[in-house]
Tab-separated table of C-alpha atoms in Angstrom:
chain	number	residue	atom	x	y	z
A	25	MET	CA	-84.721	87.907	104.450
A	26	ASN	CA	-83.794	87.424	100.870
A	27	ARG	CA	-85.358	90.730	100.037
A	28	PHE	CA	-83.463	92.413	102.883
A	29	LYS	CA	-80.117	91.122	101.541
A	30	LYS	CA	-80.936	92.450	98.065
A	31	SER	CA	-81.915	95.853	99.427
A	32	THR	CA	-78.737	96.031	101.530
A	33	LEU	CA	-76.607	95.019	98.569
A	34	ILE	CA	-78.223	97.634	96.346
A	35	LEU	CA	-77.776	100.289	99.035
A	36	VAL	CA	-74.078	99.409	99.523
A	37	GLY	CA	-73.556	99.453	95.752
A	38	ALA	CA	-75.182	102.863	95.453
A	39	ILE	CA	-73.005	104.237	98.269
A	40	VAL	CA	-69.859	102.862	96.582
A	41	LEU	CA	-70.856	104.471	93.276
A	42	ILE	CA	-71.582	107.803	94.932
A	43	ILE	CA	-68.301	107.778	96.840
A	44	SER	CA	-66.229	106.755	93.798
A	45	GLY	CA	-67.943	109.459	91.753
A	46	THR	CA	-67.039	112.010	94.402
A	47	PHE	CA	-63.381	110.937	94.370
A	48	LYS	CA	-63.285	111.121	90.596
A	49	ALA	CA	-64.693	114.625	90.640
A	50	LYS	CA	-62.098	115.756	93.164
A	51	ALA	CA	-59.298	114.036	91.274
A	52	GLY	CA	-60.501	115.680	88.061
A	53	ASN	CA	-60.037	119.130	89.626
A	54	PHE	CA	-56.624	118.304	91.068
A	55	ALA	CA	-53.752	120.092	89.352
A	56	ILE	CA	-50.048	120.178	90.020
A	57	TYR	CA	-48.474	123.583	89.596
A	58	TYR	CA	-44.778	123.986	88.968
A	59	ILE	CA	-41.939	126.489	89.086
A	60	ASP	CA	-38.551	126.707	87.374
A	61	MET	CA	-36.185	127.330	90.281
A	62	GLN	CA	-33.175	127.879	88.014
A	63	LYS	CA	-34.974	130.710	86.229
A	64	ILE	CA	-35.910	132.316	89.545
A	65	VAL	CA	-32.325	132.065	90.809
A	66	ASN	CA	-30.909	133.501	87.571
A	67	GLU	CA	-33.422	136.310	87.038
A	68	SER	CA	-34.240	137.542	90.534
A	69	PRO	CA	-32.353	140.530	91.971
A	70	GLN	CA	-31.214	138.311	94.835
A	71	GLY	CA	-29.843	135.731	92.393
A	72	LYS	CA	-28.111	138.390	90.306
A	73	LYS	CA	-26.566	139.868	93.441
A	74	ALA	CA	-25.328	136.438	94.550
A	75	LYS	CA	-23.906	135.796	91.078
A	76	ALA	CA	-22.101	139.155	91.102
A	77	GLU	CA	-20.652	138.401	94.546
A	78	LEU	CA	-19.461	135.015	93.366
A	79	GLU	CA	-17.942	136.478	90.185
A	80	SER	CA	-16.118	139.081	92.271
A	81	LYS	CA	-14.600	136.349	94.441
A	82	ILE	CA	-13.643	134.390	91.319
A	83	LYS	CA	-11.867	137.429	89.850
A	84	THR	CA	-9.980	137.969	93.104
A	85	ALA	CA	-8.871	134.331	93.184
A	86	GLU	CA	-7.897	134.412	89.503
A	87	SER	CA	-5.887	137.584	90.094
A	88	LYS	CA	-3.919	135.965	92.927
A	89	LEU	CA	-3.298	132.878	90.797
A	90	LYS	CA	-2.117	134.967	87.822
A	91	LYS	CA	0.260	136.903	90.065
A	92	LEU	CA	1.751	133.680	91.403
A	93	ALA	CA	2.002	132.241	87.871
A	94	LYS	CA	3.928	135.346	86.736
A	95	GLU	CA	6.311	134.964	89.664
A	96	ILE	CA	6.925	131.346	88.654
A	97	GLU	CA	7.541	132.345	85.037
A	98	GLN	CA	9.978	135.059	86.120
A	99	LEU	CA	11.866	132.586	88.278
A	100	LYS	CA	12.052	130.194	85.327
A	101	LYS	CA	13.467	132.989	83.145
A	102	ASP	CA	16.002	133.837	85.817
A	103	LEU	CA	16.947	130.190	86.010
A	104	SER	CA	17.632	129.996	82.275
A	105	SER	CA	20.274	132.727	82.464
A	106	PRO	CA	23.774	131.380	81.771
A	107	LEU	CA	25.316	133.862	84.211
A	108	ILE	CA	23.888	132.435	87.453
A	109	SER	CA	25.998	130.365	89.780
A	110	GLU	CA	25.203	126.764	90.672
A	111	LYS	CA	24.229	127.791	94.209
A	112	THR	CA	21.822	130.478	92.919
A	113	LYS	CA	20.447	128.031	90.373
A	114	GLN	CA	19.651	125.523	93.142
A	115	GLU	CA	17.977	128.266	95.223
A	116	LYS	CA	15.860	129.346	92.234
A	117	GLU	CA	14.792	125.754	91.566
A	118	ASN	CA	13.751	125.351	95.201
A	119	GLU	CA	11.885	128.644	95.058
A	120	ILE	CA	10.112	127.538	91.877
A	121	GLN	CA	9.023	124.299	93.541
A	122	THR	CA	7.763	126.218	96.565
A	123	LYS	CA	5.821	128.658	94.350
A	124	ILE	CA	4.312	125.795	92.348
A	125	LEU	CA	3.122	124.181	95.589
A	126	GLN	CA	1.695	127.523	96.741
A	127	TYR	CA	-0.069	127.894	93.385
A	128	ARG	CA	-1.656	124.452	93.625
A	129	GLN	CA	-2.723	124.998	97.239
A	130	LEU	CA	-4.205	128.387	96.414
A	131	GLN	CA	-6.019	126.891	93.440
A	132	GLN	CA	-7.520	124.092	95.540
A	133	GLU	CA	-8.458	126.405	98.411
A	134	SER	CA	-10.043	128.880	96.015
A	135	GLN	CA	-12.112	126.184	94.328
A	136	LYS	CA	-13.220	124.834	97.689
A	137	LEU	CA	-14.174	128.275	99.041
A	138	LEU	CA	-15.967	129.277	95.859
A	139	SER	CA	-17.956	126.030	95.806
A	140	GLN	CA	-18.887	126.537	99.444
A	141	LEU	CA	-19.914	130.154	98.821
A	142	GLN	CA	-22.000	129.129	95.807
A	143	ARG	CA	-23.784	126.459	97.855
A	144	GLU	CA	-24.452	128.916	100.689
A	145	LEU	CA	-25.779	131.644	98.405
A	146	THR	CA	-27.917	129.234	96.406
A	147	SER	CA	-29.335	127.495	99.466
A	148	LYS	CA	-30.307	130.852	100.983
A	149	ILE	CA	-32.139	131.829	97.791
A	150	VAL	CA	-33.840	128.431	97.508
A	151	GLU	CA	-34.921	128.608	101.143
A	152	ASP	CA	-36.404	132.072	100.624
A	153	VAL	CA	-38.147	131.046	97.393
A	154	PHE	CA	-39.638	127.988	99.118
A	155	ARG	CA	-41.061	130.281	101.788
A	156	VAL	CA	-42.647	132.487	99.089
A	157	VAL	CA	-43.998	129.410	97.276
A	158	LYS	CA	-45.501	128.048	100.484
A	159	LYS	CA	-47.315	131.344	101.188
A	160	TYR	CA	-48.534	131.517	97.582
A	161	ARG	CA	-49.771	127.914	97.692
A	162	GLN	CA	-51.667	128.522	100.909
A	163	LYS	CA	-53.132	131.849	99.763
A	164	HIS	CA	-54.381	130.391	96.465
A	165	ASN	CA	-55.413	127.032	97.905
A	166	ILE	CA	-53.153	125.073	95.539
A	167	PRO	CA	-52.780	121.400	96.460
A	168	MET	CA	-49.228	120.930	95.158
A	169	ILE	CA	-46.336	122.883	93.629
A	170	VAL	CA	-43.253	121.083	92.341
A	171	GLU	CA	-39.922	122.205	90.954
A	172	LYS	CA	-39.941	121.635	87.202
A	173	ASN	CA	-36.458	120.193	86.828
A	174	GLU	CA	-36.386	118.160	90.042
A	175	ALA	CA	-39.790	116.629	89.354
A	176	GLY	CA	-38.601	115.388	85.993
A	177	ILE	CA	-41.460	117.058	84.135
A	178	ILE	CA	-41.227	116.159	80.470
A	179	SER	CA	-44.283	118.037	79.289
A	180	ALA	CA	-46.775	120.209	81.124
A	181	ASP	CA	-49.532	122.657	80.432
A	182	PRO	CA	-47.982	126.143	80.680
A	183	ARG	CA	-51.032	127.469	82.509
A	184	TYR	CA	-49.802	125.571	85.579
A	185	ASP	CA	-46.368	127.212	85.417
A	186	ILE	CA	-46.318	129.865	88.138
A	187	THR	CA	-42.612	130.698	87.806
A	188	GLU	CA	-43.231	134.304	86.718
A	189	LYS	CA	-45.642	134.937	89.592
A	190	ILE	CA	-43.216	133.534	92.152
A	191	LEU	CA	-40.324	135.430	90.532
A	192	LYS	CA	-42.224	138.706	90.873
A	193	LEU	CA	-43.185	138.021	94.495
A	194	TYR	CA	-39.656	136.961	95.415
A	195	SER	CA	-38.094	139.915	93.572
A	196	ARG	CA	-40.360	142.370	95.419
A	197	GLU	CA	-39.332	140.801	98.687
A	198	GLY	CA	-35.640	141.450	97.972
A	199	LYS	CA	-36.015	145.152	97.226
């Protein structure tokens, strides 16, 4: 019996060593690939189009705000005239206050709408890029792909950076 226990122990030990060696070999081949989502958003045609759309909306909002600011300035100039009556002066002051409130409301609404539009455009791009990344990962049998900035990567081997490949695939998809 003593001999049987030794043989069993040796056999179990050998199995453990073989299994642990197998896990080490698999872990040694494991690599984490990464992408720079910000670069893809900024350099892809879809990202450039979204940025242009957002800039157009910003210019429109700024134009409306400038127009309202000019109206306020003109009212202030009119108010400083010594020739206006007290009644007209009071009306101008009320109008100035109303225009200032309109300016502030327009400013807040514009900021809110622009932030919402930016989130919508960005989330659409990110969603589409994730779909491309998923296909790429499956096609190339890659165990894991992370986003460089979100993963908090401090230093990584550039050969695992597949940003350019994903950028090309995603850009082709948008044309």
